Coordinates of C-alpha atoms in Angstrom, one line a residue:
X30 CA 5.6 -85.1 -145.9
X31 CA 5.0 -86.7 -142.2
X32 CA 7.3 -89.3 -141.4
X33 CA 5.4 -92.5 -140.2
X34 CA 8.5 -94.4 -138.7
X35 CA 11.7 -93.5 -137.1
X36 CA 14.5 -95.7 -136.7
X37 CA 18.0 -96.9 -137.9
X38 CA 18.8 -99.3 -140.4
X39 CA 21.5 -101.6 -139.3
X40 CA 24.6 -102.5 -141.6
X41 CA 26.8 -104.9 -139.9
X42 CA 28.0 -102.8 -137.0
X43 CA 26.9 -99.4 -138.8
X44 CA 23.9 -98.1 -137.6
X45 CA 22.0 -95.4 -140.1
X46 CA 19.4 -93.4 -138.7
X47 CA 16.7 -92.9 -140.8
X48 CA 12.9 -91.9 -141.3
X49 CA 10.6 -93.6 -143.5
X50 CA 8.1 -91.6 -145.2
X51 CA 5.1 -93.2 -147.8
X52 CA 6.5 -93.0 -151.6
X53 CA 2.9 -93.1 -153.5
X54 CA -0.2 -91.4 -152.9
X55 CA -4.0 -92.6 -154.2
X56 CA -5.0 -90.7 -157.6
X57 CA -8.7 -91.9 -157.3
X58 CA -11.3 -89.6 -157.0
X59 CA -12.3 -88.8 -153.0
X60 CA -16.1 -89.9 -153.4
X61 CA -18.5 -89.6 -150.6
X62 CA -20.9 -91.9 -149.5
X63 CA -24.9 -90.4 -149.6
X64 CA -28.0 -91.6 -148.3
X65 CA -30.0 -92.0 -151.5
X66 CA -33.5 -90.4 -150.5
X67 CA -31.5 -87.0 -149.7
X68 CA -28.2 -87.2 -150.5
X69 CA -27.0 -86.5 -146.9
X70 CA -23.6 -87.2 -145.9
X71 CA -23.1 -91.2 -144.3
X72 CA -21.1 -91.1 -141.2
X73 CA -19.5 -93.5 -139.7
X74 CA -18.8 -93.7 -135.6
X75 CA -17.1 -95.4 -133.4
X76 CA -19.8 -97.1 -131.1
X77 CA -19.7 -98.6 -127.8
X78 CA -21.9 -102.3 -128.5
X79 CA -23.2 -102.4 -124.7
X80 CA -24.2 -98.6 -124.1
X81 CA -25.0 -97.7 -128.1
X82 CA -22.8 -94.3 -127.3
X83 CA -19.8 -92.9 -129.4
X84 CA -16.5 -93.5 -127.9
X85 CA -13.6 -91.0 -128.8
X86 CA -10.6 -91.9 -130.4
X87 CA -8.7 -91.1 -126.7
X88 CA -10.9 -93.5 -125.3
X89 CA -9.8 -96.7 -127.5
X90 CA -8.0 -99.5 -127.0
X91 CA -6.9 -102.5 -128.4
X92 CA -7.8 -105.8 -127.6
X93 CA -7.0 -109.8 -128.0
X94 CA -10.2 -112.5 -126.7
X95 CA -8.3 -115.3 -125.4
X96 CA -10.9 -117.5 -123.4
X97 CA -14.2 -114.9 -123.7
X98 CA -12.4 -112.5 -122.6
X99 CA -10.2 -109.5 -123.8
X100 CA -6.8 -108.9 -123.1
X101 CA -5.9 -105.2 -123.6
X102 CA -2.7 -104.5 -124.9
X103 CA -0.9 -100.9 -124.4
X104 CA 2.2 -98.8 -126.1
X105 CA 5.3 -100.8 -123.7
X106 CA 3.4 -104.3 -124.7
X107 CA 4.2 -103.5 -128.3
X108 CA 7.6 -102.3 -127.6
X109 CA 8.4 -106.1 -125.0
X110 CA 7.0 -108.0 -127.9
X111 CA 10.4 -107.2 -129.9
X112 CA 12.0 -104.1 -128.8
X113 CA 15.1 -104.1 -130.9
X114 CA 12.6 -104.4 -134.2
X115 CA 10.6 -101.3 -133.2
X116 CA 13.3 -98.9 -133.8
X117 CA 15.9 -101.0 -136.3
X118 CA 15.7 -102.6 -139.3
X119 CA 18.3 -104.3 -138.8
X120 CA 19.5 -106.5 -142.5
X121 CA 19.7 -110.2 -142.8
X122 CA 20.8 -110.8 -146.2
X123 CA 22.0 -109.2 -149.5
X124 CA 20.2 -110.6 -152.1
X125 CA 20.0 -109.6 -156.1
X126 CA 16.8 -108.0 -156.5
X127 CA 15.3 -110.2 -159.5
X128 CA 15.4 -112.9 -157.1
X129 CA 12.8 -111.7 -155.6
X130 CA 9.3 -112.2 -157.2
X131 CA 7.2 -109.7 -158.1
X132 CA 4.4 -110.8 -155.8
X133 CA 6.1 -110.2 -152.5
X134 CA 6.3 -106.6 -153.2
X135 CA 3.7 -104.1 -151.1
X136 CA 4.2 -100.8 -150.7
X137 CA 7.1 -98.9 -151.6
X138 CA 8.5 -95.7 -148.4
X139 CA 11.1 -93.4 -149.1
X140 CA 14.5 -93.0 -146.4
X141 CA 15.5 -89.9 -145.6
X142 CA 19.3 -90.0 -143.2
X143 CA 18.7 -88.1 -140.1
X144 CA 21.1 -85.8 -138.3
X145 CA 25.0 -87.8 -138.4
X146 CA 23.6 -90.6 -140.1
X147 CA 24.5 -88.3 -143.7
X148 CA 27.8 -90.3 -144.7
X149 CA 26.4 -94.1 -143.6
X150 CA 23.4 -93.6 -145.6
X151 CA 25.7 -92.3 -149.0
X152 CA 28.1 -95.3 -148.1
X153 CA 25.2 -97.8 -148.0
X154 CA 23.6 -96.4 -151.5
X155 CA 26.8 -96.4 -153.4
X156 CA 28.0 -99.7 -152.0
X157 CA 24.5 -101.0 -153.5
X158 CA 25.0 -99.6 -156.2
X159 CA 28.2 -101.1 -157.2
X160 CA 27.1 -104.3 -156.3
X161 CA 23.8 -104.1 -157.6
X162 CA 22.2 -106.1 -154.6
X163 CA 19.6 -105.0 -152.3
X164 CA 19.0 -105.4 -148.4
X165 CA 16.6 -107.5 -147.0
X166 CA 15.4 -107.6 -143.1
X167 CA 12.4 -107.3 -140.4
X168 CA 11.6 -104.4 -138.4
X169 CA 8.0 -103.2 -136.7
X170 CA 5.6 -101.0 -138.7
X171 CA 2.3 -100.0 -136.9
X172 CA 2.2 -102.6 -134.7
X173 CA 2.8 -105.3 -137.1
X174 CA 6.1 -106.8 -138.0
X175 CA 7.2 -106.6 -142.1
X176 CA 10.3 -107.5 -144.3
X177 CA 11.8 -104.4 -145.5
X178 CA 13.7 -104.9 -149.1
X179 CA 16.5 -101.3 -149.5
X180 CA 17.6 -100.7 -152.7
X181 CA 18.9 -97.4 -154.4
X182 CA 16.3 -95.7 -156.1
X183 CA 17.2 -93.4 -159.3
X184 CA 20.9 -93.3 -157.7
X185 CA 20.1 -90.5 -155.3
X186 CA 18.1 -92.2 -152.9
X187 CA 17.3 -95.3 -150.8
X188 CA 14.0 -96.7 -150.8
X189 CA 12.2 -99.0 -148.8
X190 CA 10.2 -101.9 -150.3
X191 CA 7.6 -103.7 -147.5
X192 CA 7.5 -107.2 -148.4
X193 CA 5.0 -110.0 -148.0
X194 CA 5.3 -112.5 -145.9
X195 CA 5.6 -116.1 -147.8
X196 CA 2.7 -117.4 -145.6
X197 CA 1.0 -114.5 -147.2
X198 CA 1.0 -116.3 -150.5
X199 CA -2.3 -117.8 -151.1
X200 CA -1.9 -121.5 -152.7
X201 CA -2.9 -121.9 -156.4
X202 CA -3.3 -125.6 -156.7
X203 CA -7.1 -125.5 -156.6
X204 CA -7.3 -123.0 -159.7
X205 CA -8.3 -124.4 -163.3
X206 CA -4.6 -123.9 -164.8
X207 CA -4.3 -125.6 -168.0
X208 CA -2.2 -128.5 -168.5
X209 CA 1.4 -128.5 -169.5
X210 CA 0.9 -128.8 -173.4
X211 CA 3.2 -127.4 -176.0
X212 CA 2.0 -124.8 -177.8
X213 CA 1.8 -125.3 -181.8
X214 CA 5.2 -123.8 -183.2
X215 CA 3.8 -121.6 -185.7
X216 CA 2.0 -119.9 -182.8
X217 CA 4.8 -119.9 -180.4
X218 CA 6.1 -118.0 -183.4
X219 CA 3.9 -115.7 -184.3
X220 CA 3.6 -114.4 -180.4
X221 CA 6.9 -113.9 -180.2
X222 CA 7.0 -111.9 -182.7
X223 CA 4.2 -110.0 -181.3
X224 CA 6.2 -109.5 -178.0
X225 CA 8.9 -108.9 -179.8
X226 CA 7.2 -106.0 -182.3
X227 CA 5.7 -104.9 -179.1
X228 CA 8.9 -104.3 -177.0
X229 CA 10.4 -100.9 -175.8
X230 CA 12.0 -99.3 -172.6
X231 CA 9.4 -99.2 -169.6
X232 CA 8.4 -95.8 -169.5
X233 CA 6.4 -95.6 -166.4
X234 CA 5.3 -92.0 -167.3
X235 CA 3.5 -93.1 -170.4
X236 CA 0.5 -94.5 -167.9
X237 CA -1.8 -92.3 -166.6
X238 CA -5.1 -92.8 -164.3
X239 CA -7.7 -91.4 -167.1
X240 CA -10.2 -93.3 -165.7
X241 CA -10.4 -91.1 -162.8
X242 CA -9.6 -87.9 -165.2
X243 CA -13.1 -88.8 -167.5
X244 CA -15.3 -89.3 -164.4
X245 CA -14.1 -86.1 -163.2
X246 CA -15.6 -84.7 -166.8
X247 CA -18.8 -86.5 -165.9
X248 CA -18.6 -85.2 -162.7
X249 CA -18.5 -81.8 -164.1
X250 CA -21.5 -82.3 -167.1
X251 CA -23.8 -83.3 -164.6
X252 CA -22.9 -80.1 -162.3
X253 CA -24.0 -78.8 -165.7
X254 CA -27.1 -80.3 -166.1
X255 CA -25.8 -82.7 -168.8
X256 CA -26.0 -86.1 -169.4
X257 CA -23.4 -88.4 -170.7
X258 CA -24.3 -91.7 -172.4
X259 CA -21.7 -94.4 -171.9
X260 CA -20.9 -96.9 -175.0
X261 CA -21.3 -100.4 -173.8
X262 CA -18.6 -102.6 -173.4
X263 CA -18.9 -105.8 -175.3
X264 CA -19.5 -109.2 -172.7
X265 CA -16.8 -111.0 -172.5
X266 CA -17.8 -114.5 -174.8
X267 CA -17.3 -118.0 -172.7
X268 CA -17.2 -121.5 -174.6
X269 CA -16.2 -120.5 -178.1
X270 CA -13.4 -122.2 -179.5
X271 CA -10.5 -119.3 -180.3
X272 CA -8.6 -119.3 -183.8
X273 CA -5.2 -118.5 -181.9
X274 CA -3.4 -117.8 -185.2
X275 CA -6.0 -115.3 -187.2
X276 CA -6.0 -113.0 -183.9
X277 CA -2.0 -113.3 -183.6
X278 CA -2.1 -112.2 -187.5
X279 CA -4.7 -109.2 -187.1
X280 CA -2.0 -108.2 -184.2
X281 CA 0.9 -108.3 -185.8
X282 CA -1.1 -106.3 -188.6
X283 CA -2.5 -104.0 -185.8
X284 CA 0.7 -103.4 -184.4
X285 CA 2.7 -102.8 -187.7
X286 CA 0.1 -100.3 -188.6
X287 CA 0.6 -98.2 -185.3
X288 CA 4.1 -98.2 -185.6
X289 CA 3.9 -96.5 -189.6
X290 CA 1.8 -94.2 -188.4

């Protein structure tokens, strides 16, 4: 793995320095983009608007229009626009982690202790451990400033969430959300049990991309010479009034019958 930021995380007056490397990778299939009357390749380039020729990557800059007219910004401009963040997340806060919604989360990195920072970094997991909190704090990620949430992850190592902004957070006032109405109690009943029939440990193993594994089998028929028909999905019905407690029944049913078997 490449690191993609190096820094130190800052605890109190302990500095930790650390490199952040991405936690996830894509399991999508890598499709290409063809021109339909051949199939040849589409390429995209990087085009000069006034001249119409391709400029290399060496060649690019990056730009703000203020007043018609672009002012160019370069590698120390990024560092003077908050040096201290560009090199150290530095934490705020110690918060508990359900406190912070589900919608705020982004992308998960994993921290790795560079050389001497070894016996901060174990002191900083196992102190968030015992106090089952996690760090919060701001620090400069390609160009762009981000809230970094630390937190131990499977007790052997830290892991950095990037959090949204709460600007970020689009409004939802102009949505159709029904009204606050009580649910009937027999129903209320009846879903609970449903959630309750339903519930287990989170096994995050037990998911699996297939839809990427079955259009790599179509991928492979057609390299064949086969076709594969695809069963329709139903359209989803609009405007019909819902009997709320038959489907809860034939769930509960459905469920029970899953769980004998």
């Amino acid at each position: 793995m490449k690191a993609i930021w190096n820094g130190a995380i800052g605890f109190g007056l302990v500095n930790i320095p650390v490199k952040i490397y991405s936690a996830t990778e894509t399991s999508k299939l890598d499709l290409d983009m063809l021109d339909k009357s051949d199939y040849s390749n589409i390429r995209f380039k990087r085009v000069n608007e006034n001249t119409g020729k391709e400029v290399k990557w060496e060649n690019i800059v990056k730009g703000y229009l203020m007043d018609d007219k672009y002012i160019v910004l370069d590698e120390e401009d990024y560092e003077a626009a908050s040096p201290e963040k560009t090199k150290i997340l530095s934490i705020d806060q110690f918060v508990k982690e359900e406190e912070v919604d589900s919608i705020y989360f982004e992308t998960p990195y994993y921290l790795e202790p560079q050389k001497n920072g070894e016996s901060a970094y174990r002191l900083l997991l196992k102190a968030l451990e015992e106090t089952q909190m996690v760090g919060v704090g701001t620090f400069v990620l390609r160009e762009s400033e981000a809230i970094g949430l630390i937190r131990p992850y499977k007790n052997d190592i830290l892991i950095l969430n990037r959090l949204r902004f709460d600007q970020e957070i689009r409004d939802y006032s102009d949505l159709k959300i029904p009204a606050h109405k009580a649910p009937k109690p027999a129903e209320l009943k009846m879903a609970i049990n449903l959630i309750e029939q339903l519930s287990q440990d989170f096994d995050p193993a037990m998911y699996k991309d297939t839809y990427s594994d079955d259009l790599l089998k179509i991928i492979k028929q057609k390299a064949k010479g086969k076709s594969s028909k695809a069963k329709k999905a139903l359209p989803a019905k609009e405007g019909k009034v819902i009997d709320l407690m038959a489907q809860l029944k034939a769930s509960l049913n459905s469920s029970k019958s899953k769980s004998a078997s």
